[in-house]
Coordinates of C-alpha atoms in Angstrom, one line a residue:
Chain L
M24 CA 162.7 55.0 73.8
I25 CA 164.6 54.6 71.0
E26 CA 168.2 55.4 72.0
N27 CA 170.1 59.3 70.7
P28 CA 166.8 59.9 69.6
Q29 CA 167.9 62.3 66.1
I30 CA 165.6 65.8 65.9
A31 CA 165.6 68.0 63.2
I32 CA 163.4 71.6 64.3
I33 CA 162.8 74.0 62.1
G34 CA 163.7 77.5 62.9
S35 CA 165.2 79.0 65.0
G36 CA 163.6 81.4 66.9
P37 CA 162.5 81.3 70.0
S38 CA 160.4 78.5 70.3
G39 CA 162.2 76.3 68.2
I40 CA 164.8 77.3 71.0
Y41 CA 163.4 76.2 73.8
T42 CA 162.7 73.1 72.3
A43 CA 166.0 72.0 71.7
Q44 CA 166.4 73.7 75.2
F45 CA 163.7 71.5 77.2
L46 CA 164.1 68.0 74.8
L47 CA 168.0 68.0 75.7
K48 CA 166.0 68.4 79.8
K49 CA 163.9 65.6 78.6
I50 CA 166.1 63.7 77.0
P51 CA 170.2 64.1 77.4
D52 CA 171.2 61.5 74.4
C53 CA 169.3 63.1 72.3
K54 CA 171.0 64.8 69.0
I55 CA 169.5 68.5 67.8
D56 CA 170.0 69.8 64.9
I57 CA 168.3 73.7 63.7
L58 CA 166.8 74.2 60.7
E59 CA 167.2 78.4 59.8
R60 CA 165.2 79.7 56.7
L61 CA 167.8 83.2 58.4
P62 CA 171.3 82.5 57.9
T63 CA 170.9 83.8 61.5
L64 CA 170.1 83.1 64.6
Y65 CA 167.0 83.0 66.7
G66 CA 163.9 84.9 64.3
L67 CA 161.4 87.7 66.0
V68 CA 164.4 88.0 69.1
Q69 CA 166.7 89.8 66.3
Y70 CA 164.4 91.4 63.8
G71 CA 160.8 92.1 65.7
V72 CA 162.2 92.7 69.5
A73 CA 162.5 96.3 69.4
P74 CA 166.3 97.0 68.8
D75 CA 166.1 100.3 71.4
H76 CA 164.9 96.8 74.1
Q77 CA 168.3 95.7 74.7
S78 CA 167.0 93.8 78.2
A79 CA 164.9 91.3 75.9
K80 CA 167.4 91.1 73.6
A81 CA 170.0 90.6 76.1
I82 CA 167.6 86.8 75.9
T83 CA 170.3 85.6 72.9
R84 CA 173.1 85.1 75.7
Q85 CA 170.5 82.6 77.4
F86 CA 169.9 81.1 74.2
D87 CA 173.9 81.0 72.2
R88 CA 174.8 77.6 76.0
L89 CA 172.6 75.5 74.1
F90 CA 175.2 75.9 71.1
E91 CA 177.4 74.6 73.3
N92 CA 175.3 71.2 73.9
K93 CA 177.9 69.7 71.1
S94 CA 175.0 67.2 70.5
V95 CA 172.6 70.4 68.9
H96 CA 174.1 72.0 64.9
F97 CA 172.3 75.1 63.3
F98 CA 171.9 74.9 60.0
G99 CA 171.2 78.7 59.0
G100 CA 170.9 79.8 55.8
V101 CA 169.0 75.9 54.7
E102 CA 164.5 77.0 54.2
V103 CA 162.9 73.7 54.4
G104 CA 160.4 72.5 51.4
N105 CA 163.2 74.9 49.3
A106 CA 166.6 73.5 49.8
I107 CA 164.9 70.5 51.2
H108 CA 162.0 69.0 51.2
L109 CA 160.1 68.9 54.7
E110 CA 159.6 64.8 53.6
E111 CA 162.9 63.7 53.2
L112 CA 163.1 66.0 56.8
K113 CA 160.5 63.4 57.8
K114 CA 163.1 60.7 56.7
L115 CA 165.8 61.6 57.9
Y116 CA 165.5 62.3 61.5
D117 CA 163.1 60.4 64.2
I118 CA 161.8 64.1 65.9
V119 CA 160.7 67.0 63.0
I120 CA 159.6 70.0 65.0
I121 CA 157.8 72.5 62.8
A122 CA 158.9 75.5 65.0
S123 CA 158.9 78.3 62.1
G124 CA 157.0 81.0 64.0
L125 CA 154.5 83.7 61.6
Y126 CA 156.0 86.1 59.7
G127 CA 154.0 87.1 57.8
D128 CA 151.7 90.7 58.0
R129 CA 148.1 91.0 58.5
R130 CA 146.3 92.3 56.2
L131 CA 143.6 94.8 56.1
G132 CA 141.6 94.2 53.3
I133 CA 141.2 97.8 52.8
Q134 CA 141.3 100.0 49.1
G135 CA 143.9 102.6 48.9
E136 CA 146.2 99.2 50.9
N137 CA 149.2 98.9 48.0
L138 CA 149.2 102.7 48.1
P139 CA 152.8 103.9 48.6
G140 CA 153.8 104.9 51.9
V141 CA 151.0 101.8 53.3
L142 CA 154.1 99.6 55.0
P143 CA 152.8 96.2 57.0
S144 CA 154.8 97.0 60.5
G145 CA 156.2 93.5 60.6
R146 CA 158.1 94.5 58.3
L147 CA 159.0 98.3 59.2
T148 CA 160.2 96.4 62.8
R149 CA 162.6 93.9 60.5
W150 CA 164.4 96.6 57.9
L151 CA 164.9 99.2 61.0
N152 CA 166.5 95.3 63.3
G153 CA 169.0 94.5 60.1
Y154 CA 167.7 92.2 58.8
P155 CA 169.5 90.8 55.5
N156 CA 166.5 90.0 53.0
E157 CA 163.8 93.0 53.4
E158 CA 163.5 95.5 50.6
L159 CA 161.7 97.8 51.7
K160 CA 161.6 100.6 49.9
P161 CA 163.3 103.6 51.4
L162 CA 160.6 106.3 51.8
L163 CA 160.2 109.1 54.0
V164 CA 157.6 108.8 56.9
G165 CA 156.6 112.1 56.8
P166 CA 155.3 114.3 60.0
H167 CA 152.3 112.3 60.2
L168 CA 152.2 109.1 61.1
V169 CA 149.9 106.8 61.5
I170 CA 148.7 103.1 63.2
I171 CA 146.9 101.3 62.1
G172 CA 145.8 98.8 65.9
N173 CA 147.6 99.1 69.9
G174 CA 148.9 96.2 70.4
N175 CA 152.6 95.7 71.0
V176 CA 154.1 96.1 67.7
A177 CA 152.0 100.0 66.9
I178 CA 153.3 101.1 70.6
D179 CA 157.1 99.7 69.4
V180 CA 156.2 101.5 66.2
A181 CA 155.5 104.5 67.5
R182 CA 158.0 105.0 70.2
L183 CA 160.6 104.0 67.1
M184 CA 159.6 106.4 65.2
A185 CA 159.2 109.2 67.2
K186 CA 163.0 108.5 69.4
T187 CA 165.4 110.4 67.7
D188 CA 169.1 109.1 67.0
Q189 CA 170.7 110.3 69.7
D190 CA 168.3 108.6 71.9
L191 CA 168.8 105.5 70.0
I192 CA 172.2 105.6 70.3
N193 CA 172.2 102.6 73.0
S194 CA 171.0 100.3 70.4
T195 CA 171.2 97.2 68.0
M196 CA 168.7 100.0 65.1
D197 CA 169.7 100.3 61.9
L198 CA 170.5 104.0 62.3
T199 CA 171.0 104.6 58.2
R200 CA 167.5 103.3 57.6
H201 CA 166.0 104.9 60.4
A202 CA 167.4 108.4 58.8
L203 CA 166.2 107.6 55.3
L204 CA 162.6 106.9 56.8
G205 CA 162.7 109.8 58.8
G206 CA 162.7 109.0 62.2
G207 CA 162.7 111.6 65.7
K208 CA 161.5 113.7 62.8
V209 CA 157.5 112.8 62.9
K210 CA 155.0 115.3 64.7
T211 CA 151.9 113.9 64.8
I212 CA 150.9 109.9 65.6
D213 CA 147.9 108.2 65.7
I214 CA 147.9 105.2 67.5
I215 CA 144.2 103.9 66.0
G216 CA 142.3 100.9 67.5
R217 CA 139.0 99.5 66.2
G218 CA 137.9 98.1 69.9
L219 CA 136.7 99.6 73.5
P220 CA 139.8 100.8 75.1
E221 CA 139.4 98.6 78.3
G222 CA 140.7 95.5 74.8
C223 CA 143.2 98.0 73.9
K224 CA 146.1 94.7 73.7
S225 CA 149.7 96.2 75.2
D226 CA 151.8 96.3 77.3
P227 CA 151.2 99.2 80.3
L228 CA 154.7 99.3 81.0
I229 CA 155.4 100.3 77.1
L230 CA 152.6 102.5 76.6
R231 CA 154.7 104.5 79.7
E232 CA 157.6 104.1 77.9
L233 CA 156.3 105.8 74.6
A234 CA 154.7 108.6 76.9
N235 CA 158.0 109.1 78.9
I236 CA 159.5 110.7 76.2
P237 CA 160.8 114.1 76.7
Y238 CA 159.5 115.7 73.3
V239 CA 156.5 113.5 73.0
H240 CA 153.0 114.6 74.1
L241 CA 150.5 111.4 74.6
T242 CA 146.8 112.3 75.0
V243 CA 145.0 109.5 75.3
E244 CA 140.9 109.7 73.4
G245 CA 138.0 107.6 74.5
N246 CA 136.3 106.8 77.8
L247 CA 139.3 105.5 79.9
T248 CA 136.8 105.3 83.3
P249 CA 133.9 103.0 82.5
D250 CA 130.9 102.1 84.8
N251 CA 131.9 98.5 84.1
E252 CA 135.3 99.3 85.0
D253 CA 135.0 97.6 88.7
S254 CA 133.6 94.0 86.6
F255 CA 137.3 93.9 84.3
P256 CA 140.0 91.3 85.6
Q257 CA 142.7 93.6 87.0
I258 CA 145.3 93.2 84.0
V259 CA 142.6 95.0 81.8
K260 CA 141.9 97.7 85.3
N261 CA 146.2 98.2 85.5
R262 CA 145.4 99.2 82.4
L263 CA 142.6 101.6 81.7
K264 CA 144.5 103.6 84.4
V265 CA 147.7 103.5 82.7
L266 CA 145.7 105.1 79.5
R267 CA 144.6 107.3 82.5
E268 CA 148.3 107.9 83.6
I269 CA 149.7 109.0 80.9
N270 CA 147.0 111.0 79.6
N271 CA 147.8 114.4 79.1
M272 CA 151.4 114.4 81.3
G273 CA 152.3 118.2 80.8
K274 CA 154.7 118.6 78.2
P275 CA 151.3 119.7 75.2
N276 CA 154.0 121.9 73.1
A277 CA 156.8 119.0 72.5
P278 CA 157.2 118.7 69.4
C279 CA 155.8 115.4 69.2
Q280 CA 151.6 114.2 69.5
I281 CA 151.4 111.0 69.7
S282 CA 146.5 110.3 70.3
I283 CA 146.2 106.8 70.8
R284 CA 141.7 106.5 69.8
F285 CA 139.7 104.1 70.4
Q286 CA 136.3 102.8 68.1
L287 CA 137.6 103.6 64.6
K288 CA 137.4 101.0 62.3
P289 CA 139.8 101.8 58.5
I290 CA 137.4 102.1 55.7
E291 CA 139.9 103.6 53.3
I292 CA 143.1 104.9 52.7
I293 CA 143.2 107.0 50.1
G294 CA 145.7 109.4 48.2
D295 CA 147.3 109.5 44.4
N296 CA 150.1 109.2 44.5
S297 CA 151.4 108.0 48.1
V298 CA 149.2 108.0 51.7
K299 CA 146.8 111.7 51.7
A300 CA 144.6 110.2 54.6
V301 CA 142.9 107.2 56.4
I302 CA 138.5 107.2 56.3
F303 CA 137.7 105.9 59.8
H304 CA 133.9 105.1 60.6
D305 CA 133.7 105.2 64.0
Q306 CA 131.3 103.9 66.9
N307 CA 128.2 105.7 65.4
K308 CA 129.1 105.0 61.8
N309 CA 130.6 108.6 61.0
I310 CA 133.1 109.6 58.7
R311 CA 136.3 110.4 60.5
E312 CA 139.4 111.6 57.9
I313 CA 142.7 111.7 60.2
S314 CA 145.1 112.6 57.1
A315 CA 148.6 111.2 57.1
S316 CA 151.9 111.0 55.0
A317 CA 152.3 107.8 55.8
V318 CA 150.3 104.1 57.4
V319 CA 151.5 101.8 59.7
T320 CA 148.8 98.6 59.4
A321 CA 149.6 96.5 62.9
I322 CA 147.1 94.4 63.0
G323 CA 148.3 90.5 63.3
F324 CA 151.3 88.2 62.0
C325 CA 149.8 84.8 59.3
D326 CA 151.8 82.5 57.2
A327 CA 154.1 85.0 54.6
P328 CA 153.2 84.9 51.0
D329 CA 156.4 83.1 50.5
T330 CA 156.2 81.3 52.9
V331 CA 157.1 77.2 51.8
I332 CA 155.4 76.0 54.8
S333 CA 152.5 77.8 55.0
R334 CA 150.2 76.9 58.5
D335 CA 147.8 76.6 56.6
R336 CA 147.8 74.0 55.4
F337 CA 147.5 72.5 58.7
R338 CA 144.9 74.1 59.6
I339 CA 141.7 71.9 60.6
K340 CA 138.7 73.9 59.6
N341 CA 138.4 77.0 61.2
E342 CA 140.5 76.0 64.4
G343 CA 142.5 78.3 65.7
E344 CA 145.0 76.4 67.1
L345 CA 147.8 73.0 65.6
S346 CA 148.4 69.5 67.5
Y347 CA 151.2 70.0 68.8
N348 CA 151.4 66.2 66.8
L349 CA 150.7 67.2 62.7
G350 CA 150.8 63.3 61.8
E351 CA 153.3 60.9 61.8
N352 CA 156.7 62.0 63.0
L353 CA 155.7 65.5 62.5
Y354 CA 154.9 68.2 65.4
S355 CA 155.1 72.2 65.3
V356 CA 155.5 75.0 68.3
G357 CA 155.1 78.2 69.3
W358 CA 153.6 80.7 67.0
F359 CA 152.9 78.6 63.8
R360 CA 151.4 75.9 66.6
K361 CA 148.9 78.2 68.5
G362 CA 148.5 81.4 65.9
P363 CA 150.2 84.9 67.1
T364 CA 149.8 85.3 69.5
G365 CA 151.5 84.7 73.2
T366 CA 154.5 86.4 75.1
I367 CA 157.8 84.6 74.6
S368 CA 158.0 83.3 78.3
E369 CA 153.5 82.3 76.5
N370 CA 155.6 80.3 74.1
R371 CA 158.0 78.9 76.6
V372 CA 155.4 77.2 77.6
D373 CA 154.3 76.0 74.7
A374 CA 157.9 74.1 74.1
K375 CA 157.6 72.9 77.8
E376 CA 154.4 71.0 76.7
V377 CA 156.3 70.1 72.8
V378 CA 158.2 67.6 74.4
E379 CA 157.1 66.1 77.2
I380 CA 154.2 65.7 74.1
I381 CA 157.5 64.0 72.2
F382 CA 158.7 62.4 75.5
R383 CA 155.8 60.3 75.1
D384 CA 154.8 59.5 72.2
L385 CA 159.4 58.6 72.3
E386 CA 158.1 55.9 74.3
Q387 CA 154.9 54.7 73.1
S388 CA 157.2 53.4 70.0
L389 CA 159.8 51.5 71.0
K390 CA 156.2 49.7 72.2
N391 CA 155.0 49.7 69.1
K392 CA 157.5 49.4 67.2
A393 CA 161.3 48.8 66.6
K394 CA 162.9 51.9 63.8
E395 CA 165.3 50.7 62.0
K396 CA 168.8 51.7 62.5
K397 CA 170.1 55.0 60.5
G398 CA 173.7 56.7 59.8
L399 CA 173.8 60.4 61.5
A400 CA 170.8 62.7 60.1
S401 CA 173.7 65.4 60.5
E402 CA 176.0 63.2 58.3
E403 CA 173.1 62.6 56.3
L404 CA 172.2 66.1 55.9
E405 CA 174.6 67.8 55.2
K406 CA 175.7 65.5 52.1
L407 CA 172.7 65.9 50.3
L408 CA 172.7 70.3 51.4
K409 CA 176.5 68.6 49.1
A410 CA 175.5 67.6 46.6
R411 CA 172.7 70.9 45.7
R412 CA 175.7 73.0 46.2
V413 CA 173.6 75.0 49.4
H414 CA 175.8 76.8 51.9
W415 CA 174.3 77.1 55.5
F416 CA 176.0 78.5 58.1
D417 CA 176.9 76.9 60.7
F418 CA 176.9 78.8 64.9
E419 CA 180.9 79.3 64.3
Q420 CA 180.0 81.9 61.8
K421 CA 177.6 83.7 63.3
E422 CA 179.5 87.2 64.4
E423 CA 180.1 87.8 60.9
M424 CA 176.9 87.3 60.0
S425 CA 174.7 89.1 62.4
P426 CA 172.9 92.3 61.7
N427 CA 174.4 94.6 63.2
K428 CA 177.7 94.1 65.4
S429 CA 178.4 96.3 66.8
Q430 CA 176.3 98.6 68.5
N431 CA 175.9 102.1 67.9
T432 CA 177.8 103.6 69.7
L433 CA 178.6 107.5 70.3
C434 CA 182.5 108.4 68.3
Chain K
M16 CA 183.0 76.3 76.3
H17 CA 181.3 78.2 79.0
K18 CA 183.4 78.0 82.3
L19 CA 182.0 77.3 85.5
P20 CA 183.4 78.7 88.3
H21 CA 185.7 76.9 91.5
V22 CA 183.5 74.6 93.3
I23 CA 183.6 75.3 97.2
T24 CA 184.4 74.0 100.3
L25 CA 182.0 74.1 103.5
N26 CA 184.3 74.0 105.7
Q27 CA 186.9 71.9 107.4
E28 CA 184.7 68.9 107.8
N29 CA 183.9 69.1 104.6
Q30 CA 180.4 67.9 105.3
L31 CA 177.5 67.0 102.5
M32 CA 174.9 69.9 102.5
K33 CA 171.6 69.4 102.3
I34 CA 170.5 72.4 99.9
F35 CA 167.6 73.6 98.2
I36 CA 167.4 75.8 95.2
L37 CA 164.3 76.6 94.5
Y38 CA 164.0 79.1 90.9
G39 CA 160.6 80.4 89.9
T40 CA 161.3 81.6 85.5
E41 CA 159.8 83.0 82.9
T42 CA 162.0 83.8 79.9
G43 CA 164.2 80.9 81.4
N44 CA 167.6 82.9 82.3
S45 CA 166.4 82.8 85.6
E46 CA 166.4 79.0 85.7
L47 CA 169.9 78.2 83.7
F48 CA 171.3 80.8 86.5
A49 CA 170.0 78.1 89.0
E50 CA 171.1 75.3 86.8
D51 CA 174.7 77.3 86.7
V52 CA 174.1 77.5 90.3
Q53 CA 174.3 74.4 91.1
A54 CA 176.3 73.2 89.3
A55 CA 178.8 75.0 90.8
L56 CA 177.7 73.4 94.4
K57 CA 176.8 69.4 93.6
D58 CA 180.1 68.6 93.2
Q59 CA 181.1 69.4 97.4
H60 CA 176.9 69.3 99.1
E61 CA 173.3 67.5 98.5
V62 CA 171.6 69.3 96.4
T63 CA 168.0 69.4 95.0
L64 CA 166.9 72.2 92.2
V65 CA 163.1 73.3 92.1
D66 CA 161.2 74.6 89.9
M67 CA 159.2 76.1 92.0
Q68 CA 156.2 75.4 90.9
N69 CA 157.2 72.2 91.8
A70 CA 158.2 73.8 95.3
T71 CA 156.6 72.6 98.9
L72 CA 156.9 74.4 101.9
D73 CA 159.1 72.0 103.4
M74 CA 161.8 72.8 101.1
L75 CA 162.1 76.2 104.2
S76 CA 162.5 73.6 106.6
P77 CA 165.1 73.9 108.8
E78 CA 166.3 70.3 109.0
N79 CA 168.1 72.1 105.7
D80 CA 171.4 73.5 105.4
L81 CA 170.5 75.8 103.3
T82 CA 167.8 76.9 100.6
I83 CA 169.3 78.9 98.1
I84 CA 165.7 81.5 96.3
I85 CA 166.9 82.5 92.5
I86 CA 163.9 85.1 91.3
S87 CA 163.0 87.4 88.1
T88 CA 160.9 90.1 88.3
Y89 CA 158.4 90.4 85.5
G90 CA 156.5 93.3 83.9
E91 CA 155.2 96.0 86.5
G92 CA 156.8 93.8 89.3
E93 CA 154.8 91.1 88.4
Y94 CA 156.1 87.6 90.3
P95 CA 156.5 85.1 87.0
T96 CA 154.1 82.3 86.2
N97 CA 155.5 79.2 87.5
A98 CA 156.5 80.6 91.3
Q99 CA 152.8 82.3 91.8
A100 CA 151.4 79.8 93.3
F101 CA 154.0 79.2 95.7
V102 CA 154.9 82.9 97.7
K103 CA 150.7 83.0 97.6
I104 CA 150.6 79.0 99.1
I105 CA 153.7 81.5 101.8
Q106 CA 151.6 84.2 102.5
D107 CA 148.6 82.6 103.4
K108 CA 149.8 79.7 105.5
Q109 CA 152.1 82.0 107.1
P110 CA 154.3 78.8 108.1
D111 CA 157.0 79.3 111.0
L112 CA 160.9 80.1 108.9
H113 CA 163.0 80.4 112.3
G114 CA 165.8 78.5 111.8
C115 CA 165.5 78.5 107.6
R116 CA 168.4 79.3 106.5
I117 CA 168.5 81.7 102.9
A118 CA 170.4 83.0 99.8
F119 CA 168.2 85.1 97.8
F120 CA 169.5 85.9 94.3
G121 CA 167.2 88.7 92.1
L122 CA 167.0 89.0 88.1
G123 CA 165.4 92.9 87.6
D124 CA 166.1 95.3 85.1
T125 CA 166.4 98.4 85.3
F126 CA 164.9 99.8 82.4
Y127 CA 161.5 99.6 84.1
T128 CA 162.2 102.2 86.9
G129 CA 160.1 101.5 90.3
H130 CA 160.2 97.6 89.8
Y131 CA 163.2 96.6 89.6
N132 CA 164.2 92.9 91.1
V133 CA 160.9 94.1 93.3
C134 CA 159.5 89.9 93.4
V135 CA 163.0 89.2 95.6
K136 CA 163.3 92.5 97.5
T137 CA 159.2 91.5 98.9
L138 CA 160.2 88.5 98.8
Q139 CA 163.1 88.3 101.1
K140 CA 160.9 90.6 103.2
L141 CA 157.8 88.2 103.3
L142 CA 160.2 84.7 103.9
T143 CA 162.4 86.9 107.0
G144 CA 158.8 88.1 108.3
L145 CA 158.5 85.1 108.9
G146 CA 161.9 83.9 110.7
A147 CA 164.0 82.9 108.5
E148 CA 167.7 84.5 108.2
Q149 CA 169.3 85.2 105.8
I150 CA 172.2 84.4 104.7
G151 CA 174.6 86.9 103.0
P152 CA 174.1 89.5 100.7
C153 CA 171.0 89.3 98.3
G154 CA 172.0 88.7 94.7
L155 CA 171.3 91.4 92.0
H156 CA 171.4 91.1 88.5
D157 CA 170.6 94.1 86.4
A158 CA 169.1 93.1 82.5
S159 CA 169.7 97.1 82.1
S160 CA 173.2 97.0 83.5
G161 CA 175.2 94.7 80.1
Q162 CA 177.2 93.0 82.9
M163 CA 177.5 88.9 82.0
I164 CA 175.2 87.6 85.5
D165 CA 178.3 84.6 85.5
E166 CA 180.7 86.8 86.9
L167 CA 177.8 87.8 89.4
M168 CA 178.0 84.2 90.3
Q169 CA 181.1 83.3 92.3
P170 CA 181.6 86.5 94.8
W171 CA 178.0 85.9 96.2
L172 CA 178.2 82.8 96.9
D173 CA 181.2 83.0 98.5
A174 CA 179.9 85.2 100.6
V175 CA 176.6 83.6 100.7
F176 CA 179.1 80.3 102.2
S177 CA 181.6 81.9 104.1
D178 CA 178.0 83.8 106.1
L179 CA 176.8 80.4 106.7
K180 CA 180.6 78.8 108.2
K181 CA 180.3 81.7 110.6
Q182 CA 177.5 79.9 112.1

C-alpha cells in the first residue's frame, strides 16, 4: 500500500462527499482534495433537492463534518478541464475520482422544444435554489403549466409552482425568482407520463405531499386498478394505492387544479412566440391537445452541453454504466458512473463500493510497483492554480458563498 | 472543531463494560451519530461499533453489558436498507432476549406525518416483546425540528447510564 495516498475527487455533490467519507474510514492516512466547478459546496443537495425539503438538505450538516479533518481540502470554483486538465490531475495525484454527476437536462427531441416558455426541470430547480450561474430568463409560467415526466423532479416542480410564497417562508427558495415565474399563481398543472400508472416513478411520500397542499385539488387519470395488480412487486402496489388515495380528495373548488395523466406521448409543442399547447398521442395514437402557457420537461438528466468531462467519452458502446476504474489511476462514482438514476442513499452505496475497489487496487499497486515519492499534491495544485491566476474558494469561505445565506423568514 | 462530550464514568469501580453499538443508516446521519456515541464512550468502555448489515444475534446477548441501537426511519416508515436483513432475522427466529439490556435512539422526521420514527419504535416493541430490558428513555431526533442532533446525545447518554447504574 502506498503511504499517505493522495486523492483528488472531482465534484462535491453527495457522491463526492460520501466517497471522501468512506476513503477516510478505509484509508485513514490518505489526503483528499475535492475540486468543485462551482464556488459552492454539495452540488445536487444544494441545487437539486427542492428548497422546501429542508430536512433532506440538512444532510449538509453531516457533510460539513468531513472538512474538520485536516487531510481534506476544498477547491471551490476550480473546473477540471478548464482550470486544470484531467491528465495533469492524474499526474499530480495517486488516485483521481470523477464524481461530477450529471446536470444536463435530457431533451424531448420534438418540434417546438426551443420555444420561449419551455423550461428544462434541472435548470428550473437550480434557478429556484439560487444557483449562481443559471441564466433562466425571467418569464411568467402563466396559468396553465404542463409538466412532461412523472418522476420525483416533476412532482417537485408541480409542488414548487403550486405553493404560494407564504408556504415557502421556511424554505431556502429564492422567493424573488419564484415570484418572477409566477409561482403560487398557477391555475392548472398537468403532469404527464408516457407509461402506465404502475410505471409511475415518483415517491409515494411526495405524491401525498402534493395532494395535501390545502389549495390544490388533484385528480389522477388512468386505470389505477389493473387486472394484474396482484402480480406486481410491493413497491408498485404501494404506489398504485397512493395514486388511488390521492385522486379526488374532495377539494374540487381549490384554486390550483393538478391532473396526473398517463399514456400520453408528446409529439409537438406548438406556439408562435411562446408556448400555446402540447400535442400528444394517446395509447391508440389519437391526437390529444393540452393547452399550456408554459412547459417544464422533467425526463431525466445527461451530460450538460457545456460539460468539460463528458460521461459519453468514457462509455463503451451502449452500456449504461461506466466501470468504477476508467483505466490507470482514474475512477468514477455516482451518477457520472451509473447514469442519472438512484437516490442520494443509493449513491452512498456506490461510493462505498468505489472505495473498496480503490483500496484493493492500492494494495495491488504496492506489489507491482512502488510509485515514486511525490511532493504534496495539494501544494502542487495550489502552485499551478496561482500560476494560472485561478482564484479558488476554500471551505472556510462557504458561508459567504452560500446561495441563500439565511432562510426566508417572516419579518 | 466538533467538540466531543465528556466521557461517562459508569460507577465507583469504573469497570470496563462491554458495549455494542448497532446502527441502521440510509444517508449516513445515523452512522455519524453512532460514531459520535462510540467516541464518547470508548475511553471508558469496551465499545464495538457495528453496521447492522454485519450484526449477529449474539450482539443482543445478556453477556454484554449494553447494546445501543441507533436507527433512522425512511420513506413511508421503512427500515434503512442496511438494517432490513437483521430485523428479519429477529422477526423470524424470535430469540429469547431475557437479560439483554438495550438502549434505543431513533432519527426521524415529523415532516412525514404518520411515519415519525416508526422504525425505532417498532424495533423497541419487538425486542422488549422478546424479553429485552430497555435501558433509559428512547432518544428521538426530528430532522424538521432544526435542532442539532449532537445536543441530544449527552442528556440521552446520561439518562441511559444512570438507569444502568441503578441495576
